[in-house]
Coordinates of C-alpha atoms in Angstrom, one line a residue:
M23 CA 67.5 60.1 -22.0
S24 CA 64.2 58.3 -20.1
E25 CA 61.2 59.9 -22.3
T26 CA 59.6 57.2 -23.9
L27 CA 57.2 56.7 -27.0
S28 CA 55.4 54.9 -29.5
L29 CA 54.7 55.5 -33.4
D30 CA 51.8 54.5 -36.0
Y31 CA 52.9 53.7 -39.7
Q32 CA 52.8 57.5 -40.6
A33 CA 55.5 58.2 -38.2
I34 CA 57.7 55.9 -39.5
L35 CA 56.7 57.1 -43.4
E36 CA 57.9 60.5 -41.7
I37 CA 61.6 58.6 -40.4
L38 CA 62.4 56.2 -42.6
P39 CA 63.6 56.5 -46.4
H40 CA 62.4 52.7 -46.6
R41 CA 58.7 52.4 -49.5
Y42 CA 56.4 49.2 -49.5
P43 CA 56.8 47.4 -50.6
F44 CA 60.9 47.1 -48.7
L45 CA 59.4 49.2 -45.2
L46 CA 59.5 46.3 -43.2
V47 CA 58.5 48.1 -39.6
D48 CA 54.3 48.7 -39.2
K49 CA 54.9 50.0 -36.0
V50 CA 56.7 51.0 -33.3
L51 CA 55.7 49.8 -29.6
S52 CA 58.1 51.7 -27.6
V53 CA 61.1 53.7 -28.3
E54 CA 63.0 54.6 -25.2
L55 CA 65.8 56.8 -26.2
G56 CA 69.0 56.5 -26.6
K57 CA 68.3 53.0 -24.7
K58 CA 66.5 50.4 -26.9
A59 CA 63.4 49.8 -29.4
V60 CA 60.2 47.9 -30.1
G61 CA 58.3 47.5 -32.7
I62 CA 56.0 45.1 -34.5
K63 CA 55.9 43.9 -38.5
H64 CA 53.2 42.0 -39.5
V65 CA 54.2 39.0 -41.8
S66 CA 51.0 39.0 -44.8
F67 CA 51.0 36.3 -47.6
G68 CA 50.4 38.7 -50.0
E69 CA 54.4 39.7 -49.4
P70 CA 56.2 39.8 -53.1
Y71 CA 59.0 37.3 -51.9
F72 CA 56.7 34.6 -51.0
S73 CA 55.9 34.0 -54.2
G74 CA 59.6 32.4 -54.9
H75 CA 60.7 31.8 -51.2
F76 CA 59.6 29.3 -52.0
P77 CA 56.5 28.9 -53.7
N78 CA 54.8 25.6 -51.0
D79 CA 56.9 25.8 -48.4
P80 CA 57.2 29.8 -47.8
V81 CA 59.4 30.8 -45.7
M82 CA 60.6 34.7 -44.9
P83 CA 64.5 35.0 -46.2
G84 CA 66.5 35.9 -43.3
V85 CA 67.5 38.7 -44.8
L86 CA 64.5 40.6 -44.8
Q87 CA 64.4 39.3 -40.8
I88 CA 67.7 41.2 -40.8
E89 CA 66.6 44.4 -42.6
S90 CA 63.6 44.6 -40.3
L91 CA 65.9 45.2 -37.2
A92 CA 68.0 47.3 -38.9
Q93 CA 64.6 49.8 -39.9
L94 CA 64.0 49.5 -36.3
A95 CA 68.0 50.1 -34.6
C96 CA 67.8 53.3 -36.8
I97 CA 64.6 55.1 -36.0
L98 CA 65.7 54.4 -31.8
I99 CA 69.3 55.5 -33.7
L100 CA 67.3 58.7 -35.3
K101 CA 64.9 59.2 -32.9
S102 CA 67.8 59.9 -30.1
F103 CA 70.0 61.5 -31.1
P104 CA 70.1 65.0 -32.9
E105 CA 73.1 65.0 -35.3
T106 CA 71.4 62.7 -37.4
Q107 CA 68.4 64.5 -38.6
G108 CA 68.5 65.0 -42.8
K109 CA 70.4 61.6 -42.5
R110 CA 69.7 58.4 -44.3
P111 CA 70.6 55.3 -42.6
A112 CA 73.7 52.8 -43.5
F113 CA 74.3 49.0 -42.9
L114 CA 78.2 48.5 -42.0
G115 CA 77.5 45.1 -41.0
I116 CA 76.4 42.1 -39.4
D117 CA 78.0 40.2 -36.8
K118 CA 76.5 36.3 -34.7
A119 CA 73.1 36.4 -36.6
R120 CA 71.1 33.0 -36.1
F121 CA 68.2 32.2 -37.3
R122 CA 66.2 29.7 -35.1
K123 CA 62.9 29.2 -36.5
G124 CA 61.5 30.1 -39.8
V125 CA 58.9 33.2 -40.6
R126 CA 56.3 32.1 -42.2
P127 CA 53.3 33.3 -43.4
G128 CA 51.2 34.9 -40.6
D129 CA 53.7 35.4 -38.5
T130 CA 53.6 38.6 -35.9
L131 CA 57.4 39.5 -35.6
Q132 CA 58.1 41.2 -32.2
L133 CA 61.2 43.6 -32.8
E134 CA 64.1 44.5 -30.7
V135 CA 67.3 46.6 -30.7
E136 CA 69.0 47.7 -27.6
L137 CA 71.8 50.3 -28.5
L138 CA 75.4 49.1 -26.8
S139 CA 77.6 51.9 -28.3
W140 CA 76.9 54.8 -29.8
R141 CA 80.3 56.5 -31.0
R142 CA 81.5 58.8 -33.8
G143 CA 77.8 58.2 -35.8
M144 CA 78.2 54.1 -35.8
G145 CA 75.8 52.5 -33.4
T146 CA 75.9 49.0 -33.0
C147 CA 72.7 47.3 -31.7
Q148 CA 72.3 43.9 -29.9
C149 CA 69.0 42.7 -32.2
R150 CA 66.2 39.8 -31.9
I151 CA 62.9 38.9 -33.2
L152 CA 60.3 36.6 -31.0
V153 CA 57.4 34.4 -33.1
D154 CA 54.8 34.0 -30.2
G155 CA 57.4 33.9 -27.1
A156 CA 60.4 32.8 -29.3
V157 CA 63.3 33.6 -30.8
A158 CA 63.5 33.5 -34.5
C159 CA 66.1 35.8 -34.7
D160 CA 69.1 37.6 -33.4
A161 CA 71.8 39.3 -33.8
E162 CA 74.4 42.3 -33.8
I163 CA 74.2 45.5 -36.2
M164 CA 76.2 47.7 -36.8
A165 CA 74.6 51.1 -38.4
T166 CA 75.5 54.4 -40.0
L167 CA 74.0 57.7 -40.9
I168 CA 75.2 59.5 -44.0

């Protein structure tokens, strides 16, 4: 599986069931099938969660950072394995999550996921978010498709 591809917003909508305001991947720069994917999330001042998290010091919630990584991981898995077609992604677990830098309005998140394993319909990915070249978040995410 050495094919590499990129996906625009419309292609993402055709792959994932998520929709605004919960679709957290704006563009997929590359997918190396069965191996890794790189995507982009533009963090806008208009994101609905900033009005309450926190009004005078807006920070993207860590759980949404993890969700953006999980969505990219599911794109990687859905594109890589034919047996996943017609299935919906579901979280199984999150390990070793660390938030190293605050994500603020105006930031562009570079999402990176690497598939560590795929067995019996369950995948584990090593994931990280870079902002201006610095790691903002990293985690190991486990998912399945139902």
